[in-house]
XYZ file of C-alpha atoms in Angstrom:
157
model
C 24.419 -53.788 7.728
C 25.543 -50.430 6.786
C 23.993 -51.397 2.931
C 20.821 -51.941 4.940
C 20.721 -48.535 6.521
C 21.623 -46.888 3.332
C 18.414 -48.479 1.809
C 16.429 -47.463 4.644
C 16.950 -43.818 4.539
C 17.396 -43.594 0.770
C 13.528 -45.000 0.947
C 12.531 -42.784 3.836
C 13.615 -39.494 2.221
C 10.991 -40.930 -0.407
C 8.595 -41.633 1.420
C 8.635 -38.332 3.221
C 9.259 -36.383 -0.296
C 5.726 -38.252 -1.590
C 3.637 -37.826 2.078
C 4.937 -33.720 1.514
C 3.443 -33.691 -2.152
C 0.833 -35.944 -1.478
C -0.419 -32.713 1.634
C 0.575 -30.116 -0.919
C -1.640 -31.541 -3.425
C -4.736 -32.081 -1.050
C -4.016 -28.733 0.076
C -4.436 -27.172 -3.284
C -7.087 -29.170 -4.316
C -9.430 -28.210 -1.186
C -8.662 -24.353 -1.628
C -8.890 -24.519 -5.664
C -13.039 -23.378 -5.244
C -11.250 -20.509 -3.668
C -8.361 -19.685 -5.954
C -10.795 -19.622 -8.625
C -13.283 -17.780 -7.345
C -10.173 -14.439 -6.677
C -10.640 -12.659 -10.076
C -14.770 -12.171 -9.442
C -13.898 -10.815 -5.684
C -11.501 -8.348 -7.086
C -14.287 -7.515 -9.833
C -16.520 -7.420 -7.273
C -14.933 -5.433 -5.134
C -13.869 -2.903 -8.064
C -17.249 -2.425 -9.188
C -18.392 -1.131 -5.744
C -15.943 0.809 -5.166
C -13.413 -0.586 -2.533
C -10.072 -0.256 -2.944
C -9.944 0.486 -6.219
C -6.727 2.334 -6.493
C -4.445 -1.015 -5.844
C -1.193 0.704 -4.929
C -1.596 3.630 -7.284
C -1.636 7.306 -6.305
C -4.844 9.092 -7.722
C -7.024 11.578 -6.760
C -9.999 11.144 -4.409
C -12.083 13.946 -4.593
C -11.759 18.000 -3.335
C -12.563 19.318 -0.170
C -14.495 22.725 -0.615
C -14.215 25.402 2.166
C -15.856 28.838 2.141
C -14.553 31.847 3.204
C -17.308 32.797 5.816
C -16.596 29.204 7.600
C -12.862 29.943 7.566
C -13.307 33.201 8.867
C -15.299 32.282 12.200
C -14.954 35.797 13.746
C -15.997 37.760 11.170
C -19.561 38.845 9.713
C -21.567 35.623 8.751
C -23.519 37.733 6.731
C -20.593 39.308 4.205
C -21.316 37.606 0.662
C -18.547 34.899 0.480
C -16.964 34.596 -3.105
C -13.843 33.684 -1.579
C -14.308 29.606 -2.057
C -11.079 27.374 -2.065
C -11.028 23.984 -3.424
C -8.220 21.205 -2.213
C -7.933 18.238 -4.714
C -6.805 15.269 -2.115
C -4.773 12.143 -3.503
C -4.967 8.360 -2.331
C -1.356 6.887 -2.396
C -1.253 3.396 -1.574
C 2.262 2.512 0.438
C 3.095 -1.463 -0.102
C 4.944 -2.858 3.183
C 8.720 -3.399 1.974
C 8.139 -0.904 -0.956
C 11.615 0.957 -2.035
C 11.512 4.710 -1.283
C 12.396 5.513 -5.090
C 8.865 3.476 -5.772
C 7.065 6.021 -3.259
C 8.544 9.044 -4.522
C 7.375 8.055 -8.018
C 3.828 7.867 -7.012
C 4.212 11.713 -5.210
C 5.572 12.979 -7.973
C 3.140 11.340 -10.315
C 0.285 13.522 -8.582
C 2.249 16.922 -8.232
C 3.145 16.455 -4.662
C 6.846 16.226 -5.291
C 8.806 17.981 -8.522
C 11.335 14.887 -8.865
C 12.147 11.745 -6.931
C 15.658 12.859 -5.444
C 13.712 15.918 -4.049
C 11.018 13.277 -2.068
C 14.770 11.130 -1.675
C 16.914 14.191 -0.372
C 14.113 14.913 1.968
C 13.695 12.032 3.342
C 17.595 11.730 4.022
C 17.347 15.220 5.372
C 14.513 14.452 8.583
C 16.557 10.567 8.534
C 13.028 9.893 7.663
C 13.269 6.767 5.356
C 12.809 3.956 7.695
C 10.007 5.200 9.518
C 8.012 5.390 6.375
C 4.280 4.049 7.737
C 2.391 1.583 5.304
C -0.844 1.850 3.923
C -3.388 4.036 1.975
C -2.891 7.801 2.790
C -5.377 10.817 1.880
C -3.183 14.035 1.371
C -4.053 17.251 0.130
C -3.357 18.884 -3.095
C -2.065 21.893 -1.280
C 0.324 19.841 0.888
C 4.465 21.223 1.588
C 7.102 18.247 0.517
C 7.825 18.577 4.423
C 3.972 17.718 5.690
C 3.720 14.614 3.797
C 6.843 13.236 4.916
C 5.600 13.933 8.351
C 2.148 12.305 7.105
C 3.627 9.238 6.026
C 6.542 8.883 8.995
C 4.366 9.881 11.836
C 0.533 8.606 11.180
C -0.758 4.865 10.211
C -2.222 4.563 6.686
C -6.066 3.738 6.399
């Protein structure tokens, strides 16, 4: 009897193993259109525009302010040659990224002079598990101590 058992669940674990491959493969097969069709989206989607930075740090543009809108109390009319230009940066934050990964992409753009300083920082304000995810726009002219606020305190876009 127990040779009977034996037979039974040596065929069961079998069957089960084929049913489990057998779904797998029916699986695959009805999302293969959609597999396939993954490279032209992200072509797609690179060509207008969207998210075309894929976890890298660049910059995004400038944001140009003039002296006479900065200086609200004072004489609209004065002749303004004062203008100040901020270069912002996109830096993409992966959920689970390492904090030596991070600091590589703010020092890549200027924001940081060397990974242990982004690493010391962070250590400093106990900052490194509250590290937010996602794509955040910071400003050329940001203090190693605002974008660890940026990136601990608000939600990437």
């Amino acid at each position: 009897m127990s040779k009977f058992k034996d037979i039974i669940y040596d065929i069961s674990d079998v069957i089960v193993a084929f049913c489990i491959v057998v779904v797998a493969g029916f699986v695959i097969w009805g999302s293969i259109g959609h597999i396939m069709d993954y490279p032209s989206m992200v072509t797609a989607s690179a060509q207008e525009g969207k998210n075309s930075n894929f976890g890298l740090a660049v910059p995004v543009g400038s944001n140009s302010t003039s002296g006479s809108a900065v200086n609200e109390g004072k004489d609209q009319t004065a002749d303004s040659t004062d203008d100040t230009s901020v270069d912002t940066y996109a830096v993409y934050i992966n959920p689970g990224e390492s904090t030596t990964s991070i600091a590589q992409k703010f020092v890549t753009v200027g924001l940081f002079d060397s990974v242990e300083q982004f690493n010391s920082l962070l250590a400093q304000e106990n900052a490194a598990s509250k590290i937010k995810t996602g794509n955040f726009i910071i400003p050329s002219d940001s203090t190693p101590e605002e974008v660890i606020i940026q990136i601990t305190t608000t939600t990437g876009q």
